[in-house]
PDB file of C-alpha atoms in Angstrom:
ATOM      1  CA  MET X   1     -49.095 136.954  68.498  1.00 42.00           C
ATOM      2  CA  SER X   2     -48.337 140.499  67.800  1.00 40.00           C
ATOM      3  CA  LYS X   3     -45.069 140.022  65.570  1.00 41.00           C
ATOM      4  CA  GLN X   4     -43.150 137.281  64.197  1.00 42.00           C
ATOM      5  CA  GLN X   5     -39.762 136.679  63.569  1.00 42.00           C
ATOM      6  CA  ARG X   6     -37.505 134.084  62.246  1.00 42.00           C
ATOM      7  CA  GLY X   7     -35.745 131.827  64.683  1.00 41.00           C
ATOM      8  CA  LYS X   8     -32.246 133.147  65.478  1.00 42.00           C
ATOM      9  CA  LYS X   9     -29.529 131.384  63.509  1.00 41.00           C
ATOM     10  CA  HIS X  10     -27.689 128.699  65.333  1.00 42.00           C
ATOM     11  CA  ARG X  11     -24.176 128.267  64.369  1.00 38.00           C
ATOM     12  CA  THR X  12     -22.024 124.963  64.622  1.00 35.00           C
ATOM     13  CA  PRO X  13     -18.346 125.388  66.263  1.00 35.00           C
ATOM     14  CA  GLN X  14     -16.626 125.562  62.697  1.00 30.00           C
ATOM     15  CA  LYS X  15     -17.650 129.418  62.323  1.00 33.00           C
ATOM     16  CA  ARG X  16     -16.961 130.294  66.012  1.00 33.00           C
ATOM     17  CA  VAL X  17     -13.660 130.899  67.742  1.00 27.00           C
ATOM     18  CA  SER X  18     -12.277 127.687  69.287  1.00 28.00           C
ATOM     19  CA  ARG X  19     -13.302 126.858  72.878  1.00 33.00           C
ATOM     20  CA  PRO X  20     -11.660 124.655  75.165  1.00 31.00           C
ATOM     21  CA  SER X  21     -13.528 121.269  76.002  1.00 39.00           C
ATOM     22  CA  VAL X  22     -14.924 122.646  79.127  1.00 39.00           C
ATOM     23  CA  PRO X  23     -15.392 126.305  78.436  1.00 34.00           C
ATOM     24  CA  ARG X  24     -13.894 128.496  80.982  1.00 35.00           C
ATOM     25  CA  PRO X  25     -15.181 132.010  81.975  1.00 29.00           C
ATOM     26  CA  ARG X  26     -14.334 135.040  79.888  1.00 24.00           C
ATOM     27  CA  GLY X  27     -13.898 138.171  81.944  1.00 28.00           C
ATOM     28  CA  ALA X  28     -15.039 140.653  79.055  1.00 25.00           C
ATOM     29  CA  ALA X  29     -18.270 139.091  78.553  1.00 30.00           C
ATOM     30  CA  PRO X  30     -21.480 139.496  80.703  1.00 34.00           C
ATOM     31  CA  ALA X  31     -22.112 136.720  83.112  1.00 37.00           C
ATOM     32  CA  LEU X  32     -25.168 134.743  82.799  1.00 41.00           C
ATOM     33  CA  PRO X  33     -27.185 135.707  86.050  1.00 43.00           C
ATOM     34  CA  GLY X  34     -26.568 133.545  89.102  1.00 56.00           C
ATOM     35  CA  SER X  35     -25.427 130.502  87.133  1.00 66.00           C
ATOM     36  CA  MET X  36     -23.299 129.085  90.224  1.00 76.00           C
ATOM     37  CA  ASP X  37     -25.889 129.759  92.827  1.00 82.00           C
ATOM     38  CA  LEU X  38     -28.593 128.286  90.840  1.00 83.00           C
ATOM     39  CA  MET X  39     -26.351 125.080  90.276  1.00 85.00           C
ATOM     40  CA  ALA X  40     -25.591 125.041  94.012  1.00 86.00           C
ATOM     41  CA  ARG X  41     -29.496 125.352  94.772  1.00 87.00           C
ATOM     42  CA  MET X  42     -30.014 122.185  92.510  1.00 88.00           C
ATOM     43  CA  LEU X  43     -27.476 120.246  94.238  1.00 91.00           C
ATOM     44  CA  GLU X  44     -28.939 121.202  97.663  1.00 91.00           C
ATOM     45  CA  HIS X  45     -32.694 120.819  97.109  1.00 90.00           C
ATOM     46  CA  ALA X  46     -33.157 118.271  94.195  1.00 93.00           C
ATOM     47  CA  LYS X  47     -34.954 115.109  94.644  1.00 95.00           C
ATOM     48  CA  PRO X  48     -33.112 111.896  93.598  1.00 96.00           C
ATOM     49  CA  ASP X  49     -35.078 111.318  90.720  1.00 94.00           C
ATOM     50  CA  GLN X  50     -34.394 114.921  89.551  1.00 94.00           C
ATOM     51  CA  ILE X  51     -30.977 115.531  90.594  1.00 95.00           C
ATOM     52  CA  VAL X  52     -29.029 114.626  87.141  1.00 96.00           C
ATOM     53  CA  GLU X  53     -31.726 115.944  85.013  1.00 96.00           C
ATOM     54  CA  LEU X  54     -31.562 119.308  86.955  1.00 94.00           C
ATOM     55  CA  VAL X  55     -27.840 119.764  87.629  1.00 94.00           C
ATOM     56  CA  LEU X  56     -26.363 119.196  84.056  1.00 95.00           C
ATOM     57  CA  PRO X  57     -27.849 121.791  82.186  1.00 93.00           C
ATOM     58  CA  PHE X  58     -27.175 124.344  85.144  1.00 91.00           C
ATOM     59  CA  LEU X  59     -23.577 123.290  85.388  1.00 91.00           C
ATOM     60  CA  TRP X  60     -23.362 123.670  81.352  1.00 90.00           C
ATOM     61  CA  VAL X  61     -24.669 127.288  81.710  1.00 87.00           C
ATOM     62  CA  ALA X  62     -22.120 127.559  84.710  1.00 84.00           C
ATOM     63  CA  LEU X  63     -18.989 126.434  82.856  1.00 83.00           C
ATOM     64  CA  SER X  64     -19.919 128.546  79.710  1.00 77.00           C
ATOM     65  CA  ASP X  65     -20.826 131.873  81.867  1.00 62.00           C
ATOM     66  CA  GLY X  66     -20.374 134.581  79.745  1.00 50.00           C
ATOM     67  CA  ARG X  67     -19.356 132.517  76.657  1.00 52.00           C
ATOM     68  CA  ALA X  68     -22.928 131.564  75.563  1.00 45.00           C
ATOM     69  CA  PRO X  69     -23.717 133.564  72.465  1.00 44.00           C
ATOM     70  CA  ALA X  70     -27.560 133.359  70.956  1.00 38.00           C
ATOM     71  CA  ASN X  71     -26.514 130.845  68.361  1.00 52.00           C
ATOM     72  CA  ILE X  72     -25.681 127.581  70.212  1.00 82.00           C
ATOM     73  CA  CYS X  73     -28.768 125.610  70.835  1.00 89.00           C
ATOM     74  CA  VAL X  74     -27.567 122.929  68.761  1.00 91.00           C
ATOM     75  CA  ASP X  75     -24.211 122.548  70.186  1.00 90.00           C
ATOM     76  CA  ALA X  76     -25.603 122.856  73.535  1.00 93.00           C
ATOM     77  CA  CYS X  77     -28.141 119.904  72.982  1.00 95.00           C
ATOM     78  CA  LEU X  78     -25.532 117.762  71.282  1.00 94.00           C
ATOM     79  CA  THR X  79     -23.142 118.312  73.962  1.00 94.00           C
ATOM     80  CA  LEU X  80     -25.678 117.715  76.882  1.00 96.00           C
ATOM     81  CA  ARG X  81     -27.018 114.554  75.065  1.00 97.00           C
ATOM     82  CA  ASN X  82     -23.709 112.939  75.261  1.00 97.00           C
ATOM     83  CA  ALA X  83     -23.217 114.406  79.162  1.00 98.00           C
ATOM     84  CA  TYR X  84     -26.441 112.848  80.112  1.00 98.00           C
ATOM     85  CA  GLY X  85     -25.823 109.551  78.377  1.00 98.00           C
ATOM     86  CA  GLN X  86     -22.406 109.200  80.008  1.00 98.00           C
ATOM     87  CA  LEU X  87     -24.104 109.236  83.413  1.00 98.00           C
ATOM     88  CA  GLY X  88     -26.947 106.816  82.069  1.00 98.00           C
ATOM     89  CA  VAL X  89     -29.696 109.156  81.249  1.00 98.00           C
ATOM     90  CA  ARG X  90     -31.141 108.972  77.868  1.00 96.00           C
ATOM     91  CA  ALA X  91     -31.734 112.419  76.065  1.00 96.00           C
ATOM     92  CA  GLU X  92     -32.610 112.984  72.656  1.00 95.00           C
ATOM     93  CA  LEU X  93     -32.821 116.204  70.313  1.00 95.00           C
ATOM     94  CA  LEU X  94     -36.073 117.768  69.690  1.00 95.00           C
ATOM     95  CA  PRO X  95     -36.248 120.482  67.183  1.00 96.00           C
ATOM     96  CA  VAL X  96     -39.172 123.160  67.982  1.00 96.00           C
ATOM     97  CA  THR X  97     -40.462 126.525  67.509  1.00 96.00           C
ATOM     98  CA  LEU X  98     -40.839 128.767  70.598  1.00 97.00           C
ATOM     99  CA  ALA X  99     -43.751 131.237  71.191  1.00 97.00           C
ATOM    100  CA  ILE X 100     -42.852 133.528  74.124  1.00 97.00           C
ATOM    101  CA  ARG X 101     -46.087 135.542  75.062  1.00 96.00           C
ATOM    102  CA  LYS X 102     -46.270 138.336  77.492  1.00 93.00           C
ATOM    103  CA  LYS X 103     -48.982 138.914  80.226  1.00 90.00           C
ATOM    104  CA  ASN X 104     -50.439 141.689  77.773  1.00 90.00           C
ATOM    105  CA  GLY X 105     -50.840 138.910  75.030  1.00 87.00           C
ATOM    106  CA  ALA X 106     -47.769 140.337  72.961  1.00 91.00           C
ATOM    107  CA  GLY X 107     -45.310 137.830  71.827  1.00 91.00           C
ATOM    108  CA  THR X 108     -42.662 136.558  69.517  1.00 94.00           C
ATOM    109  CA  LEU X 109     -42.332 133.306  67.529  1.00 95.00           C
ATOM    110  CA  TYR X 110     -38.816 132.038  67.166  1.00 93.00           C
ATOM    111  CA  GLY X 111     -37.693 129.062  65.100  1.00 91.00           C
ATOM    112  CA  SER X 112     -39.327 127.043  62.245  1.00 92.00           C
ATOM    113  CA  LEU X 113     -41.017 123.725  61.919  1.00 94.00           C
ATOM    114  CA  THR X 114     -38.934 123.326  58.621  1.00 93.00           C
ATOM    115  CA  PRO X 115     -35.742 124.592  59.518  1.00 91.00           C
ATOM    116  CA  SER X 116     -32.843 124.865  57.109  1.00 85.00           C
ATOM    117  CA  TRP X 117     -29.128 125.386  56.578  1.00 82.00           C
ATOM    118  CA  THR X 118     -27.437 128.485  54.976  1.00 80.00           C
ATOM    119  CA  GLY X 119     -23.907 127.540  54.883  1.00 78.00           C
ATOM    120  CA  THR X 120     -23.086 126.477  58.277  1.00 76.00           C
ATOM    121  CA  GLU X 121     -25.756 128.285  59.937  1.00 78.00           C
ATOM    122  CA  TRP X 122     -28.928 126.508  60.847  1.00 82.00           C
ATOM    123  CA  ASN X 123     -32.268 128.351  61.436  1.00 87.00           C
ATOM    124  CA  GLY X 124     -34.241 127.055  64.030  1.00 91.00           C
ATOM    125  CA  HIS X 125     -34.301 126.223  67.754  1.00 94.00           C
ATOM    126  CA  CYS X 126     -33.763 123.096  69.614  1.00 95.00           C
ATOM    127  CA  ALA X 127     -34.291 121.460  72.911  1.00 96.00           C
ATOM    128  CA  LEU X 128     -34.038 118.095  74.525  1.00 97.00           C
ATOM    129  CA  VAL X 129     -36.526 115.318  75.657  1.00 95.00           C
ATOM    130  CA  LEU X 130     -35.482 112.842  78.422  1.00 95.00           C
ATOM    131  CA  PRO X 131     -37.932 109.886  77.619  1.00 92.00           C
ATOM    132  CA  ASP X 132     -37.423 107.844  80.728  1.00 92.00           C
ATOM    133  CA  SER X 133     -38.327 110.833  83.308  1.00 92.00           C
ATOM    134  CA  GLU X 134     -40.637 112.654  80.738  1.00 91.00           C
ATOM    135  CA  ARG X 135     -38.752 115.844  81.043  1.00 94.00           C
ATOM    136  CA  PHE X 136     -38.159 118.513  78.624  1.00 95.00           C
ATOM    137  CA  VAL X 137     -34.949 120.612  78.670  1.00 97.00           C
ATOM    138  CA  ASP X 138     -34.261 124.032  77.001  1.00 97.00           C
ATOM    139  CA  PRO X 139     -30.270 124.798  77.940  1.00 94.00           C
ATOM    140  CA  THR X 140     -30.297 127.938  76.082  1.00 93.00           C
ATOM    141  CA  ILE X 141     -33.831 129.514  76.960  1.00 94.00           C
ATOM    142  CA  GLU X 142     -31.710 132.475  78.110  1.00 91.00           C
ATOM    143  CA  GLN X 143     -30.580 133.384  74.750  1.00 89.00           C
ATOM    144  CA  PHE X 144     -33.865 135.060  74.428  1.00 92.00           C
ATOM    145  CA  ASP X 145     -33.784 138.679  76.022  1.00 91.00           C
ATOM    146  CA  GLU X 146     -37.110 138.384  77.585  1.00 93.00           C
ATOM    147  CA  VAL X 147     -36.456 135.276  79.459  1.00 94.00           C
ATOM    148  CA  ARG X 148     -33.044 136.287  80.175  1.00 91.00           C
ATOM    149  CA  LYS X 149     -34.247 138.837  82.335  1.00 92.00           C
ATOM    150  CA  ILE X 150     -36.039 136.925  84.567  1.00 93.00           C
ATOM    151  CA  GLY X 151     -32.841 135.196  85.596  1.00 90.00           C
ATOM    152  CA  MET X 152     -33.953 131.580  86.270  1.00 91.00           C
ATOM    153  CA  GLY X 153     -31.514 129.661  84.269  1.00 90.00           C
ATOM    154  CA  PRO X 154     -32.111 126.614  81.837  1.00 94.00           C
ATOM    155  CA  LEU X 155     -35.627 125.563  81.319  1.00 95.00           C
ATOM    156  CA  VAL X 156     -36.361 121.832  82.798  1.00 95.00           C
ATOM    157  CA  GLY X 157     -40.109 120.681  82.925  1.00 92.00           C
ATOM    158  CA  LYS X 158     -42.179 117.720  83.188  1.00 87.00           C
ATOM    159  CA  VAL X 159     -44.188 116.831  79.864  1.00 83.00           C
ATOM    160  CA  ALA X 160     -46.719 114.253  78.855  1.00 74.00           C
ATOM    161  CA  MET X 161     -45.042 111.763  76.350  1.00 65.00           C
ATOM    162  CA  SER X 162     -46.742 110.974  73.055  1.00 61.00           C
ATOM    163  CA  THR X 163     -44.897 108.766  70.788  1.00 54.00           C
ATOM    164  CA  SER X 164     -45.813 108.848  67.090  1.00 53.00           C
ATOM    165  CA  GLU X 165     -46.588 105.921  64.648  1.00 53.00           C
ATOM    166  CA  ASP X 166     -43.229 106.889  62.858  1.00 50.00           C
ATOM    167  CA  GLY X 167     -41.170 106.333  66.200  1.00 50.00           C
ATOM    168  CA  SER X 168     -40.698 109.727  66.973  1.00 55.00           C
ATOM    169  CA  LEU X 169     -40.258 110.591  70.622  1.00 67.00           C
ATOM    170  CA  VAL X 170     -43.059 113.416  70.762  1.00 80.00           C
ATOM    171  CA  GLU X 171     -45.818 113.522  68.302  1.00 87.00           C
ATOM    172  CA  PRO X 172     -44.738 116.385  65.487  1.00 91.00           C
ATOM    173  CA  GLY X 173     -47.452 119.235  66.305  1.00 92.00           C
ATOM    174  CA  THR X 174     -47.449 118.407  70.095  1.00 91.00           C
ATOM    175  CA  GLN X 175     -47.381 121.511  71.927  1.00 92.00           C
ATOM    176  CA  VAL X 176     -45.449 121.974  75.464  1.00 92.00           C
ATOM    177  CA  VAL X 177     -46.807 124.960  77.577  1.00 93.00           C
ATOM    178  CA  LEU X 178     -44.586 126.314  80.299  1.00 94.00           C
ATOM    179  CA  GLN X 179     -44.304 129.122  82.612  1.00 94.00           C
ATOM    180  CA  ARG X 180     -41.287 131.302  83.184  1.00 95.00           C
ATOM    181  CA  GLY X 181     -42.182 134.096  85.355  1.00 94.00           C
ATOM    182  CA  ASP X 182     -44.972 136.192  83.775  1.00 95.00           C
ATOM    183  CA  LEU X 183     -44.118 134.611  80.553  1.00 97.00           C
ATOM    184  CA  ALA X 184     -46.094 131.757  78.697  1.00 97.00           C
ATOM    185  CA  LEU X 185     -43.851 129.699  76.857  1.00 97.00           C
ATOM    186  CA  THR X 186     -45.341 127.646  74.056  1.00 96.00           C
ATOM    187  CA  TYR X 187     -43.000 125.051  72.262  1.00 96.00           C
ATOM    188  CA  THR X 188     -44.285 123.354  69.238  1.00 96.00           C
ATOM    189  CA  VAL X 189     -42.446 120.207  68.234  1.00 95.00           C
ATOM    190  CA  ALA X 190     -41.138 119.868  64.552  1.00 95.00           C
ATOM    191  CA  GLY X 191     -41.309 116.690  62.477  1.00 92.00           C
ATOM    192  CA  PRO X 192     -38.683 114.132  61.876  1.00 93.00           C
ATOM    193  CA  GLU X 193     -37.601 116.108  58.710  1.00 94.00           C
ATOM    194  CA  ALA X 194     -36.346 119.015  61.039  1.00 94.00           C
ATOM    195  CA  LEU X 195     -34.205 116.378  63.349  1.00 94.00           C
ATOM    196  CA  ALA X 196     -32.842 115.055  60.319  1.00 94.00           C
ATOM    197  CA  SER X 197     -31.783 118.423  59.044  1.00 92.00           C
ATOM    198  CA  ILE X 198     -29.722 118.644  62.263  1.00 92.00           C
ATOM    199  CA  VAL X 199     -28.238 115.254  62.824  1.00 92.00           C
ATOM    200  CA  GLU X 200     -27.648 114.176  59.032  1.00 93.00           C
ATOM    201  CA  HIS X 201     -26.123 117.669  58.104  1.00 91.00           C
ATOM    202  CA  PRO X 202     -22.259 117.482  57.283  1.00 90.00           C
ATOM    203  CA  GLU X 203     -21.757 120.159  60.170  1.00 87.00           C
ATOM    204  CA  ALA X 204     -23.026 117.895  62.802  1.00 88.00           C
ATOM    205  CA  ILE X 205     -21.491 114.973  61.432  1.00 92.00           C
ATOM    206  CA  ALA X 206     -17.957 116.626  61.354  1.00 91.00           C
ATOM    207  CA  HIS X 207     -18.069 117.831  65.032  1.00 89.00           C
ATOM    208  CA  ALA X 208     -19.498 114.873  66.737  1.00 93.00           C
ATOM    209  CA  ASP X 209     -16.586 113.936  68.312  1.00 94.00           C
ATOM    210  CA  GLY X 210     -16.180 117.414  69.678  1.00 91.00           C
ATOM    211  CA  HIS X 211     -19.605 117.342  71.094  1.00 92.00           C
ATOM    212  CA  ARG X 212     -18.878 113.979  72.796  1.00 95.00           C
ATOM    213  CA  ARG X 213     -15.741 115.106  74.138  1.00 94.00           C
ATOM    214  CA  THR X 214     -17.147 118.129  75.690  1.00 92.00           C
ATOM    215  CA  GLY X 215     -20.201 116.066  76.958  1.00 95.00           C
ATOM    216  CA  VAL X 216     -17.679 113.663  78.623  1.00 97.00           C
ATOM    217  CA  ASN X 217     -15.981 116.790  80.303  1.00 95.00           C
ATOM    218  CA  THR X 218     -19.234 118.235  81.291  1.00 95.00           C
ATOM    219  CA  ALA X 219     -20.463 114.839  82.817  1.00 97.00           C
ATOM    220  CA  SER X 220     -17.305 114.416  84.705  1.00 97.00           C
ATOM    221  CA  LEU X 221     -17.694 117.812  86.646  1.00 95.00           C
ATOM    222  CA  THR X 222     -21.094 116.903  87.315  1.00 96.00           C
ATOM    223  CA  LEU X 223     -20.145 113.630  88.752  1.00 97.00           C
ATOM    224  CA  ALA X 224     -17.658 115.460  90.939  1.00 95.00           C
ATOM    225  CA  ALA X 225     -20.369 117.643  92.090  1.00 95.00           C
ATOM    226  CA  LEU X 226     -22.688 114.854  92.669  1.00 96.00           C
ATOM    227  CA  ARG X 227     -20.323 112.980  95.059  1.00 95.00           C
ATOM    228  CA  ALA X 228     -20.082 115.877  97.514  1.00 93.00           C
ATOM    229  CA  GLU X 229     -21.157 115.651 101.156  1.00 93.00           C
ATOM    230  CA  GLY X 230     -24.910 115.875 101.683  1.00 93.00           C
ATOM    231  CA  VAL X 231     -25.299 115.187  97.779  1.00 96.00           C
ATOM    232  CA  ARG X 232     -23.898 111.528  97.204  1.00 97.00           C
ATOM    233  CA  ASP X 233     -26.403 109.737  98.931  1.00 97.00           C
ATOM    234  CA  ARG X 234     -29.262 111.287  97.073  1.00 97.00           C
ATOM    235  CA  ALA X 235     -27.159 110.851  93.904  1.00 97.00           C
ATOM    236  CA  MET X 236     -27.101 107.108  94.973  1.00 97.00           C
ATOM    237  CA  GLN X 237     -30.784 106.830  95.010  1.00 97.00           C
ATOM    238  CA  ALA X 238     -31.548 108.198  91.606  1.00 97.00           C
ATOM    239  CA  PRO X 239     -32.818 105.740  88.920  1.00 97.00           C
ATOM    240  CA  HIS X 240     -29.580 105.623  86.991  1.00 98.00           C
ATOM    241  CA  PRO X 241     -27.402 102.432  87.427  1.00 98.00           C
ATOM    242  CA  ARG X 242     -24.775 103.744  85.537  1.00 98.00           C
ATOM    243  CA  LEU X 243     -24.435 106.638  87.611  1.00 98.00           C
ATOM    244  CA  HIS X 244     -24.337 104.705  90.925  1.00 98.00           C
ATOM    245  CA  ALA X 245     -21.473 102.543  89.195  1.00 98.00           C
ATOM    246  CA  LEU X 246     -19.340 105.640  88.350  1.00 98.00           C
ATOM    247  CA  LEU X 247     -19.707 107.215  91.831  1.00 98.00           C
ATOM    248  CA  GLN X 248     -18.358 104.059  93.447  1.00 98.00           C
ATOM    249  CA  ALA X 249     -15.609 103.630  90.907  1.00 97.00           C
ATOM    250  CA  VAL X 250     -14.584 107.216  91.114  1.00 97.00           C
ATOM    251  CA  GLY X 251     -15.134 107.523  94.941  1.00 96.00           C
ATOM    252  CA  ASP X 252     -13.164 110.597  96.432  1.00 96.00           C
ATOM    253  CA  ALA X 253     -10.484 110.145  93.711  1.00 96.00           C
ATOM    254  CA  PRO X 254      -8.922 113.797  92.726  1.00 96.00           C
ATOM    255  CA  TYR X 255      -9.272 114.910  89.329  1.00 96.00           C
ATOM    256  CA  GLU X 256      -7.575 117.525  87.119  1.00 95.00           C
ATOM    257  CA  SER X 257      -7.534 118.705  83.651  1.00 92.00           C
ATOM    258  CA  ASP X 258      -4.820 117.672  81.110  1.00 90.00           C
ATOM    259  CA  GLU X 259      -2.952 119.820  78.508  1.00 89.00           C
ATOM    260  CA  ALA X 260      -6.001 118.840  76.088  1.00 87.00           C
ATOM    261  CA  GLN X 261      -8.320 120.250  79.061  1.00 87.00           C
ATOM    262  CA  ASP X 262      -9.768 116.737  79.401  1.00 94.00           C
ATOM    263  CA  VAL X 263     -10.912 115.849  82.887  1.00 96.00           C
ATOM    264  CA  ARG X 264      -9.054 113.071  84.228  1.00 97.00           C
ATOM    265  CA  PHE X 265      -9.714 111.108  87.466  1.00 97.00           C
ATOM    266  CA  ARG X 266      -6.568 109.853  89.291  1.00 96.00           C
ATOM    267  CA  LEU X 267      -7.394 106.361  90.046  1.00 96.00           C
ATOM    268  CA  PRO X 268      -5.143 103.392  91.077  1.00 93.00           C
ATOM    269  CA  ASP X 269      -4.870 100.455  88.541  1.00 90.00           C
ATOM    270  CA  GLN X 270      -4.644  96.759  89.823  1.00 86.00           C
ATOM    271  CA  ARG X 271      -1.031  97.290  90.921  1.00 89.00           C
ATOM    272  CA  GLY X 272      -1.807 100.435  92.716  1.00 87.00           C
ATOM    273  CA  GLN X 273      -0.160 102.681  90.310  1.00 92.00           C
ATOM    274  CA  GLU X 274      -1.979 105.964  89.671  1.00 95.00           C
ATOM    275  CA  GLN X 275      -3.634 106.250  86.029  1.00 95.00           C
ATOM    276  CA  ARG X 276      -5.227 109.441  84.885  1.00 96.00           C
ATOM    277  CA  LEU X 277      -8.599 108.056  83.239  1.00 97.00           C
ATOM    278  CA  ARG X 278     -11.130 110.162  81.239  1.00 97.00           C
ATOM    279  CA  LEU X 279     -14.778 109.162  82.571  1.00 97.00           C
ATOM    280  CA  ASP X 280     -15.469 106.832  79.325  1.00 97.00           C
ATOM    281  CA  GLU X 281     -12.324 104.981  80.307  1.00 97.00           C
ATOM    282  CA  ILE X 282     -12.875 104.263  83.752  1.00 97.00           C
ATOM    283  CA  PRO X 283     -13.433 100.375  84.245  1.00 96.00           C
ATOM    284  CA  LEU X 284     -16.972  99.445  85.295  1.00 97.00           C
ATOM    285  CA  PRO X 285     -18.715  96.142  86.197  1.00 97.00           C
ATOM    286  CA  PRO X 286     -19.743  94.146  83.320  1.00 96.00           C
ATOM    287  CA  SER X 287     -23.669  94.570  84.199  1.00 97.00           C
ATOM    288  CA  THR X 288     -23.346  98.196  84.008  1.00 98.00           C
ATOM    289  CA  PRO X 289     -25.519  99.753  81.153  1.00 97.00           C
ATOM    290  CA  VAL X 290     -23.457 101.404  78.486  1.00 97.00           C
ATOM    291  CA  ALA X 291     -23.598 105.155  77.990  1.00 97.00           C
ATOM    292  CA  TRP X 292     -26.321 106.731  75.439  1.00 95.00           C
ATOM    293  CA  PRO X 293     -26.501 107.217  72.796  1.00 93.00           C
ATOM    294  CA  ARG X 294     -26.212 103.645  71.751  1.00 87.00           C
TER     295      ARG X 294
END
C-alpha cells in the first residue's frame, strides 16, 4: 500500500440539510453515472434469487442521484437494512475497512477497524451483509473517486460466510476481496465493538425512525418496479414469502406520495372504499413473515 489515509467521515442526518423521505434529484449536483439505466438492466436480467438483492441498492442510488455526498454510508446502510427487511430480506450492518488497490500496486486504505465518533461524525466505512443469500452490499462504493470513475454503481457480491463464536455474522478480521474494473477491493471486517459504535450511539438511535421511514419508502418504490410486466413473474419466484404476499396484496394498485412524501398505495378496504396505505400498513395473511429487523 503506497499510502494510507483515514476513512472519510460519515455524518448522520442531524448535520446535513434536511432531505425528503424519498430523496429527489437536485439539478445543480452531478448525477451518478447511469443510475436509472443500471437499475433497468438489473430489473431486466436479474435471476429470481438475485432480483431484490440487486435492485434495491441500485434504486437507492437512482433516488438519491446527485444527492449522495461522500459521508452517508451509515445512513445508506441503515436505510437499506429497513428497505430489504420490508421485502423479507434480512440485512445487517457490517463495519469494514476498504483497501482499494490499482493495477500498478498503488492504493489507499479507507475506514478503521476501531472507528469512533467526533461529535456527530463517525470515522469509518460501513457495508451490508445479507446472511441468507451470502451477499455483500456496498451501496456507497462510488463515494470513492477511483471507483466512481468506472461507473458501475453499487457493489453487490457473493461472499463465504463465517460466523464467529461471539455471534457476529462474519468473523472479525475476515477479508472480502472483490474486483471492480482494474481495481482490487479488499474489505476487512471490523469487530463487534465497531458495530456497537454505530447502533448504540445516540445519533443512530435518534434517527432510527427516519431511517425506517425512508427504508419503507424505498421498498415501496422497489415493489412497484418489481410488479412490472416481464419482472413480476421472476419476482414471484424469489425465495422471499413476504415479497410474494406484498405483490399479491398490492396488485396493480396506483401509488402516490402524500404531503409528508411517504409513498402510499391506493387500495380498497373491505367495503370497497379506497384507502391510502404505506407499505408497512398493508394487511397481509397471518402466515406472512414479519419484516426485518425483528
